[in-house]
């Protein structure tokens, strides 16, 4: 084989190889994996990422509250402070109790027991400071002669009724008197020319038979 022929054969083989290599670059071979396309993004666009926040629980925490004052589970509180005794009653002191009878207008006779105030000092003191008549039904203010004057309620704590009788024991008049809250205390004019005045707790004259048409007989005997 001549040199020229060899050169031609080699040249032909080289061209064939170059052609084969060139065709492999233009087309993909079967089985090649196509590249994954990535979406294009605007390089100037800023992607805002919301900051992650931790949600606060809206559930109210369990708080143990102090029981209310009316909670039935609480023990009852009983005051141990001792009760103070009421003031003892104050009864007339320094007076004698004497028996008397009242004959009512209808003839009914009532036996009564009266504290006797027959001196200037005892009449002046009267029922001042007294809170209870004790064993007496009232107090008899006895004057040595027919008398006209006034009564008042200074330092007197009980509401009183007062009745006036003449020297024969005949009923003259009666009215109520209230404890004194003013200064000076008001005065109550008496019936004219009375000899005995009877004071008792306000409203008690009905039980004693004292009223218009009644008569009083005061004795010097002690009450039975």
PDB file of C-alpha atoms in Angstrom:
ATOM      1  CA  UNK A   1       0.000   0.000   0.000  1.00  0.00           C
ATOM      2  CA  UNK A   2       1.339   3.357  -0.929  1.00  0.00           C
ATOM      3  CA  UNK A   3       1.931   6.143   1.509  1.00  0.00           C
ATOM      4  CA  UNK A   4      -0.714   8.229  -0.164  1.00  0.00           C
ATOM      5  CA  UNK A   5      -3.330   5.527   0.336  1.00  0.00           C
ATOM      6  CA  UNK A   6      -2.518   5.135   4.064  1.00  0.00           C
ATOM      7  CA  UNK A   7      -2.749   8.831   4.561  1.00  0.00           C
ATOM      8  CA  UNK A   8      -6.177   8.871   2.953  1.00  0.00           C
ATOM      9  CA  UNK A   9      -7.446   5.999   5.120  1.00  0.00           C
ATOM     10  CA  UNK A  10      -6.216   7.645   8.352  1.00  0.00           C
ATOM     11  CA  UNK A  11      -7.722  10.934   7.335  1.00  0.00           C
ATOM     12  CA  UNK A  12     -11.061   9.226   6.651  1.00  0.00           C
ATOM     13  CA  UNK A  13     -11.077   7.505  10.074  1.00  0.00           C
ATOM     14  CA  UNK A  14     -10.246  10.748  11.884  1.00  0.00           C
ATOM     15  CA  UNK A  15     -13.055  12.576  10.142  1.00  0.00           C
ATOM     16  CA  UNK A  16     -15.468   9.791  11.066  1.00  0.00           C
ATOM     17  CA  UNK A  17     -14.446   9.976  14.699  1.00  0.00           C
ATOM     18  CA  UNK A  18     -14.796  13.749  14.761  1.00  0.00           C
ATOM     19  CA  UNK A  19     -18.260  13.493  13.242  1.00  0.00           C
ATOM     20  CA  UNK A  20     -19.334  10.955  15.877  1.00  0.00           C
ATOM     21  CA  UNK A  21     -18.069  13.102  18.711  1.00  0.00           C
ATOM     22  CA  UNK A  22     -19.813  16.205  17.334  1.00  0.00           C
ATOM     23  CA  UNK A  23     -23.199  14.445  17.102  1.00  0.00           C
ATOM     24  CA  UNK A  24     -22.958  13.313  20.792  1.00  0.00           C
ATOM     25  CA  UNK A  25     -22.760  16.898  22.061  1.00  0.00           C
ATOM     26  CA  UNK A  26     -25.948  18.070  20.271  1.00  0.00           C
ATOM     27  CA  UNK A  27     -28.404  15.434  21.483  1.00  0.00           C
ATOM     28  CA  UNK A  28     -28.840  13.717  24.771  1.00  0.00           C
ATOM     29  CA  UNK A  29     -28.487  10.042  24.959  1.00  0.00           C
ATOM     30  CA  UNK A  30     -31.476   7.915  25.981  1.00  0.00           C
ATOM     31  CA  UNK A  31     -31.341   7.504  29.702  1.00  0.00           C
ATOM     32  CA  UNK A  32     -29.769  10.881  30.375  1.00  0.00           C
ATOM     33  CA  UNK A  33     -31.615  12.709  33.196  1.00  0.00           C
ATOM     34  CA  UNK A  34     -32.881  16.135  32.235  1.00  0.00           C
ATOM     35  CA  UNK A  35     -31.705  18.806  34.617  1.00  0.00           C
ATOM     36  CA  UNK A  36     -34.286  20.077  37.106  1.00  0.00           C
ATOM     37  CA  UNK A  37     -35.438  23.571  36.270  1.00  0.00           C
ATOM     38  CA  UNK A  38     -35.365  26.104  39.118  1.00  0.00           C
ATOM     39  CA  UNK A  39     -38.035  28.854  38.939  1.00  0.00           C
ATOM     40  CA  UNK A  40     -36.521  32.141  38.096  1.00  0.00           C
ATOM     41  CA  UNK A  41     -36.795  34.801  40.834  1.00  0.00           C
ATOM     42  CA  UNK A  42     -36.430  38.529  40.639  1.00  0.00           C
ATOM     43  CA  UNK A  43     -33.073  39.138  42.168  1.00  0.00           C
ATOM     44  CA  UNK A  44     -34.327  42.518  43.406  1.00  0.00           C
ATOM     45  CA  UNK A  45     -37.329  41.091  45.234  1.00  0.00           C
ATOM     46  CA  UNK A  46     -36.905  40.791  48.967  1.00  0.00           C
ATOM     47  CA  UNK A  47     -38.700  37.862  50.442  1.00  0.00           C
ATOM     48  CA  UNK A  48     -40.234  38.976  53.737  1.00  0.00           C
ATOM     49  CA  UNK A  49     -40.216  36.268  56.326  1.00  0.00           C
ATOM     50  CA  UNK A  50     -42.625  36.821  59.141  1.00  0.00           C
ATOM     51  CA  UNK A  51     -40.857  36.554  62.469  1.00  0.00           C
ATOM     52  CA  UNK A  52     -41.726  33.554  64.437  1.00  0.00           C
ATOM     53  CA  UNK A  53     -43.807  34.526  67.422  1.00  0.00           C
ATOM     54  CA  UNK A  54     -44.704  32.498  70.424  1.00  0.00           C
ATOM     55  CA  UNK A  55     -48.416  32.710  71.126  1.00  0.00           C
ATOM     56  CA  UNK A  56     -49.219  33.519  74.742  1.00  0.00           C
ATOM     57  CA  UNK A  57     -51.670  31.281  76.397  1.00  0.00           C
ATOM     58  CA  UNK A  58     -54.983  33.007  77.121  1.00  0.00           C
ATOM     59  CA  UNK A  59     -55.854  30.421  79.696  1.00  0.00           C
ATOM     60  CA  UNK A  60     -55.995  31.977  83.170  1.00  0.00           C
ATOM     61  CA  UNK A  61     -53.636  30.103  85.422  1.00  0.00           C
ATOM     62  CA  UNK A  62     -55.217  28.212  88.227  1.00  0.00           C
ATOM     63  CA  UNK A  63     -54.986  30.472  91.278  1.00  0.00           C
ATOM     64  CA  UNK A  64     -56.150  29.231  94.627  1.00  0.00           C
ATOM     65  CA  UNK A  65     -58.196  32.087  96.070  1.00  0.00           C
ATOM     66  CA  UNK A  66     -58.906  32.652  99.715  1.00  0.00           C
ATOM     67  CA  UNK A  67     -62.314  31.273 100.712  1.00  0.00           C
ATOM     68  CA  UNK A  68     -65.022  33.854 101.110  1.00  0.00           C
ATOM     69  CA  UNK A  69     -66.445  34.769 104.485  1.00  0.00           C
ATOM     70  CA  UNK A  70     -69.604  32.864 103.645  1.00  0.00           C
ATOM     71  CA  UNK A  71     -67.793  29.669 102.639  1.00  0.00           C
ATOM     72  CA  UNK A  72     -69.602  26.797 104.308  1.00  0.00           C
ATOM     73  CA  UNK A  73     -66.312  24.997 104.706  1.00  0.00           C
ATOM     74  CA  UNK A  74     -65.115  27.588 107.191  1.00  0.00           C
ATOM     75  CA  UNK A  75     -65.749  26.841 110.840  1.00  0.00           C
ATOM     76  CA  UNK A  76     -68.196  29.107 112.577  1.00  0.00           C
ATOM     77  CA  UNK A  77     -66.543  31.702 114.748  1.00  0.00           C
ATOM     78  CA  UNK A  78     -68.227  31.996 118.092  1.00  0.00           C
ATOM     79  CA  UNK A  79     -67.490  35.050 120.141  1.00  0.00           C
ATOM     80  CA  UNK A  80     -66.129  34.093 123.497  1.00  0.00           C
ATOM     81  CA  UNK A  81     -66.576  37.562 124.960  1.00  0.00           C
ATOM     82  CA  UNK A  82     -68.796  37.337 128.026  1.00  0.00           C
ATOM     83  CA  UNK A  83     -72.091  39.172 127.911  1.00  0.00           C
ATOM     84  CA  UNK A  84     -72.275  42.103 130.249  1.00  0.00           C
ATOM     85  CA  UNK A  85     -75.068  41.983 132.759  1.00  0.00           C
ATOM     86  CA  UNK A  86     -77.665  44.715 132.521  1.00  0.00           C
ATOM     87  CA  UNK A  87     -77.542  47.368 135.174  1.00  0.00           C
ATOM     88  CA  UNK A  88     -79.408  46.232 138.291  1.00  0.00           C
ATOM     89  CA  UNK A  89     -82.778  47.932 138.828  1.00  0.00           C
ATOM     90  CA  UNK A  90     -82.885  50.966 141.074  1.00  0.00           C
ATOM     91  CA  UNK A  91     -85.831  50.936 143.495  1.00  0.00           C
ATOM     92  CA  UNK A  92     -86.956  53.679 145.910  1.00  0.00           C
ATOM     93  CA  UNK A  93     -84.678  53.845 148.938  1.00  0.00           C
ATOM     94  CA  UNK A  94     -85.385  55.397 152.332  1.00  0.00           C
ATOM     95  CA  UNK A  95     -89.169  55.202 151.992  1.00  0.00           C
ATOM     96  CA  UNK A  96     -91.763  53.229 153.935  1.00  0.00           C
ATOM     97  CA  UNK A  97     -94.328  51.099 152.131  1.00  0.00           C
ATOM     98  CA  UNK A  98     -97.918  51.718 153.332  1.00  0.00           C
ATOM     99  CA  UNK A  99    -101.228  50.134 152.396  1.00  0.00           C
ATOM    100  CA  UNK A 100    -104.018  52.059 150.638  1.00  0.00           C
ATOM    101  CA  UNK A 101    -107.312  51.339 148.900  1.00  0.00           C
ATOM    102  CA  UNK A 102    -108.771  52.889 145.763  1.00  0.00           C
ATOM    103  CA  UNK A 103    -112.504  52.692 145.171  1.00  0.00           C
ATOM    104  CA  UNK A 104    -113.176  53.056 141.464  1.00  0.00           C
ATOM    105  CA  UNK A 105    -116.156  54.944 140.047  1.00  0.00           C
ATOM    106  CA  UNK A 106    -117.976  51.641 139.520  1.00  0.00           C
ATOM    107  CA  UNK A 107    -117.488  50.688 143.195  1.00  0.00           C
ATOM    108  CA  UNK A 108    -114.676  48.183 142.642  1.00  0.00           C
ATOM    109  CA  UNK A 109    -112.101  48.326 145.470  1.00  0.00           C
ATOM    110  CA  UNK A 110    -108.406  47.888 144.691  1.00  0.00           C
ATOM    111  CA  UNK A 111    -105.788  47.258 147.363  1.00  0.00           C
ATOM    112  CA  UNK A 112    -102.545  49.052 146.570  1.00  0.00           C
ATOM    113  CA  UNK A 113     -99.142  49.452 148.203  1.00  0.00           C
ATOM    114  CA  UNK A 114     -97.459  52.867 148.025  1.00  0.00           C
ATOM    115  CA  UNK A 115     -94.048  54.288 148.878  1.00  0.00           C
ATOM    116  CA  UNK A 116     -94.708  57.093 151.390  1.00  0.00           C
ATOM    117  CA  UNK A 117     -93.136  60.535 150.777  1.00  0.00           C
ATOM    118  CA  UNK A 118     -94.492  62.669 153.632  1.00  0.00           C
ATOM    119  CA  UNK A 119     -91.544  64.956 154.430  1.00  0.00           C
ATOM    120  CA  UNK A 120     -90.045  67.835 152.478  1.00  0.00           C
ATOM    121  CA  UNK A 121     -86.881  65.827 151.743  1.00  0.00           C
ATOM    122  CA  UNK A 122     -88.650  62.660 150.581  1.00  0.00           C
ATOM    123  CA  UNK A 123     -91.106  64.662 148.465  1.00  0.00           C
ATOM    124  CA  UNK A 124     -88.207  66.569 146.899  1.00  0.00           C
ATOM    125  CA  UNK A 125     -86.390  63.334 146.039  1.00  0.00           C
ATOM    126  CA  UNK A 126     -89.478  61.544 144.751  1.00  0.00           C
ATOM    127  CA  UNK A 127     -88.706  58.959 142.065  1.00  0.00           C
ATOM    128  CA  UNK A 128     -85.472  60.534 140.803  1.00  0.00           C
ATOM    129  CA  UNK A 129     -83.074  57.886 139.497  1.00  0.00           C
ATOM    130  CA  UNK A 130     -85.576  55.063 140.041  1.00  0.00           C
ATOM    131  CA  UNK A 131     -85.863  52.451 137.276  1.00  0.00           C
ATOM    132  CA  UNK A 132     -88.171  49.989 139.032  1.00  0.00           C
ATOM    133  CA  UNK A 133     -90.934  50.520 141.612  1.00  0.00           C
ATOM    134  CA  UNK A 134     -90.009  47.253 143.295  1.00  0.00           C
ATOM    135  CA  UNK A 135     -92.705  46.047 145.709  1.00  0.00           C
ATOM    136  CA  UNK A 136     -94.700  49.277 145.472  1.00  0.00           C
ATOM    137  CA  UNK A 137     -97.474  50.177 143.030  1.00  0.00           C
ATOM    138  CA  UNK A 138     -96.471  53.839 143.127  1.00  0.00           C
ATOM    139  CA  UNK A 139     -95.473  56.707 145.401  1.00  0.00           C
ATOM    140  CA  UNK A 140     -97.790  58.859 147.566  1.00  0.00           C
ATOM    141  CA  UNK A 141     -96.780  62.511 148.065  1.00  0.00           C
ATOM    142  CA  UNK A 142     -98.599  63.578 151.224  1.00  0.00           C
ATOM    143  CA  UNK A 143     -98.868  67.253 152.264  1.00  0.00           C
ATOM    144  CA  UNK A 144     -99.909  68.487 155.727  1.00  0.00           C
ATOM    145  CA  UNK A 145    -102.400  70.967 154.207  1.00  0.00           C
ATOM    146  CA  UNK A 146    -104.111  71.567 150.856  1.00  0.00           C
ATOM    147  CA  UNK A 147    -101.419  72.537 148.375  1.00  0.00           C
ATOM    148  CA  UNK A 148    -101.119  74.034 144.893  1.00  0.00           C
ATOM    149  CA  UNK A 149     -97.808  73.973 143.073  1.00  0.00           C
ATOM    150  CA  UNK A 150     -95.861  72.240 140.326  1.00  0.00           C
ATOM    151  CA  UNK A 151     -94.084  68.940 139.679  1.00  0.00           C
ATOM    152  CA  UNK A 152     -91.154  68.317 137.349  1.00  0.00           C
ATOM    153  CA  UNK A 153     -89.234  65.301 136.013  1.00  0.00           C
ATOM    154  CA  UNK A 154     -85.642  66.305 136.704  1.00  0.00           C
ATOM    155  CA  UNK A 155     -83.376  63.209 136.839  1.00  0.00           C
ATOM    156  CA  UNK A 156     -86.480  61.014 136.572  1.00  0.00           C
ATOM    157  CA  UNK A 157     -85.974  58.039 134.263  1.00  0.00           C
ATOM    158  CA  UNK A 158     -89.434  56.454 134.174  1.00  0.00           C
ATOM    159  CA  UNK A 159     -92.381  57.908 132.241  1.00  0.00           C
ATOM    160  CA  UNK A 160     -94.966  58.565 134.954  1.00  0.00           C
ATOM    161  CA  UNK A 161     -98.655  59.241 135.475  1.00  0.00           C
ATOM    162  CA  UNK A 162     -99.720  61.503 138.371  1.00  0.00           C
ATOM    163  CA  UNK A 163    -103.145  61.842 140.021  1.00  0.00           C
ATOM    164  CA  UNK A 164    -104.299  64.385 142.615  1.00  0.00           C
ATOM    165  CA  UNK A 165    -106.751  63.895 145.505  1.00  0.00           C
ATOM    166  CA  UNK A 166    -108.138  66.379 148.025  1.00  0.00           C
ATOM    167  CA  UNK A 167    -108.065  65.979 151.795  1.00  0.00           C
ATOM    168  CA  UNK A 168    -111.166  63.787 151.596  1.00  0.00           C
ATOM    169  CA  UNK A 169    -109.535  61.450 149.095  1.00  0.00           C
ATOM    170  CA  UNK A 170    -111.666  62.628 146.172  1.00  0.00           C
ATOM    171  CA  UNK A 171    -110.085  62.408 142.729  1.00  0.00           C
ATOM    172  CA  UNK A 172    -109.266  65.846 141.258  1.00  0.00           C
ATOM    173  CA  UNK A 173    -107.154  65.392 138.125  1.00  0.00           C
ATOM    174  CA  UNK A 174    -104.520  63.211 136.448  1.00  0.00           C
ATOM    175  CA  UNK A 175    -102.054  63.466 133.561  1.00  0.00           C
ATOM    176  CA  UNK A 176     -98.874  61.912 132.173  1.00  0.00           C
ATOM    177  CA  UNK A 177     -95.331  63.229 132.574  1.00  0.00           C
ATOM    178  CA  UNK A 178     -92.266  62.395 130.470  1.00  0.00           C
ATOM    179  CA  UNK A 179     -88.598  62.073 131.503  1.00  0.00           C
ATOM    180  CA  UNK A 180     -86.831  65.412 131.235  1.00  0.00           C
ATOM    181  CA  UNK A 181     -84.542  65.945 128.234  1.00  0.00           C
ATOM    182  CA  UNK A 182     -84.481  69.763 128.305  1.00  0.00           C
ATOM    183  CA  UNK A 183     -82.593  72.209 130.467  1.00  0.00           C
ATOM    184  CA  UNK A 184     -84.289  73.564 132.442  1.00  0.00           C
ATOM    185  CA  UNK A 185     -86.898  70.842 132.811  1.00  0.00           C
ATOM    186  CA  UNK A 186     -90.496  71.828 132.137  1.00  0.00           C
ATOM    187  CA  UNK A 187     -92.894  71.984 135.091  1.00  0.00           C
ATOM    188  CA  UNK A 188     -96.387  70.516 135.399  1.00  0.00           C
ATOM    189  CA  UNK A 189     -98.980  72.590 137.314  1.00  0.00           C
ATOM    190  CA  UNK A 190    -100.919  70.605 139.900  1.00  0.00           C
ATOM    191  CA  UNK A 191    -104.618  70.501 140.582  1.00  0.00           C
ATOM    192  CA  UNK A 192    -105.681  73.232 142.975  1.00  0.00           C
ATOM    193  CA  UNK A 193    -105.771  72.475 146.694  1.00  0.00           C
ATOM    194  CA  UNK A 194    -104.720  68.845 146.535  1.00  0.00           C
ATOM    195  CA  UNK A 195    -103.508  66.987 149.634  1.00  0.00           C
ATOM    196  CA  UNK A 196    -102.177  63.741 148.115  1.00  0.00           C
ATOM    197  CA  UNK A 197    -100.535  63.093 144.771  1.00  0.00           C
ATOM    198  CA  UNK A 198     -99.970  59.556 143.504  1.00  0.00           C
ATOM    199  CA  UNK A 199     -97.244  58.795 140.947  1.00  0.00           C
ATOM    200  CA  UNK A 200     -96.992  55.455 139.177  1.00  0.00           C
ATOM    201  CA  UNK A 201     -95.562  54.015 135.990  1.00  0.00           C
ATOM    202  CA  UNK A 202     -97.262  55.642 133.030  1.00  0.00           C
ATOM    203  CA  UNK A 203    -100.441  53.816 132.048  1.00  0.00           C
ATOM    204  CA  UNK A 204    -100.943  51.869 135.299  1.00  0.00           C
ATOM    205  CA  UNK A 205    -103.825  53.918 136.748  1.00  0.00           C
ATOM    206  CA  UNK A 206    -106.403  51.798 134.962  1.00  0.00           C
ATOM    207  CA  UNK A 207    -105.263  48.684 136.832  1.00  0.00           C
ATOM    208  CA  UNK A 208    -105.284  50.565 140.136  1.00  0.00           C
ATOM    209  CA  UNK A 209    -108.824  51.919 139.666  1.00  0.00           C
ATOM    210  CA  UNK A 210    -107.637  55.558 139.634  1.00  0.00           C
ATOM    211  CA  UNK A 211    -109.698  57.927 137.503  1.00  0.00           C
ATOM    212  CA  UNK A 212    -112.626  60.362 137.555  1.00  0.00           C
ATOM    213  CA  UNK A 213    -115.089  59.440 140.308  1.00  0.00           C
ATOM    214  CA  UNK A 214    -112.559  57.363 142.282  1.00  0.00           C
ATOM    215  CA  UNK A 215    -111.647  57.817 145.964  1.00  0.00           C
ATOM    216  CA  UNK A 216    -108.356  57.149 147.750  1.00  0.00           C
ATOM    217  CA  UNK A 217    -107.962  55.989 151.357  1.00  0.00           C
ATOM    218  CA  UNK A 218    -104.378  56.055 152.575  1.00  0.00           C
ATOM    219  CA  UNK A 219    -103.538  54.168 155.787  1.00  0.00           C
ATOM    220  CA  UNK A 220    -100.520  54.113 158.067  1.00  0.00           C
ATOM    221  CA  UNK A 221    -100.406  50.328 157.933  1.00  0.00           C
ATOM    222  CA  UNK A 222     -97.561  48.415 156.402  1.00  0.00           C
ATOM    223  CA  UNK A 223     -98.312  46.495 153.243  1.00  0.00           C
ATOM    224  CA  UNK A 224     -99.249  42.858 153.896  1.00  0.00           C
TER     225      UNK A 224
END
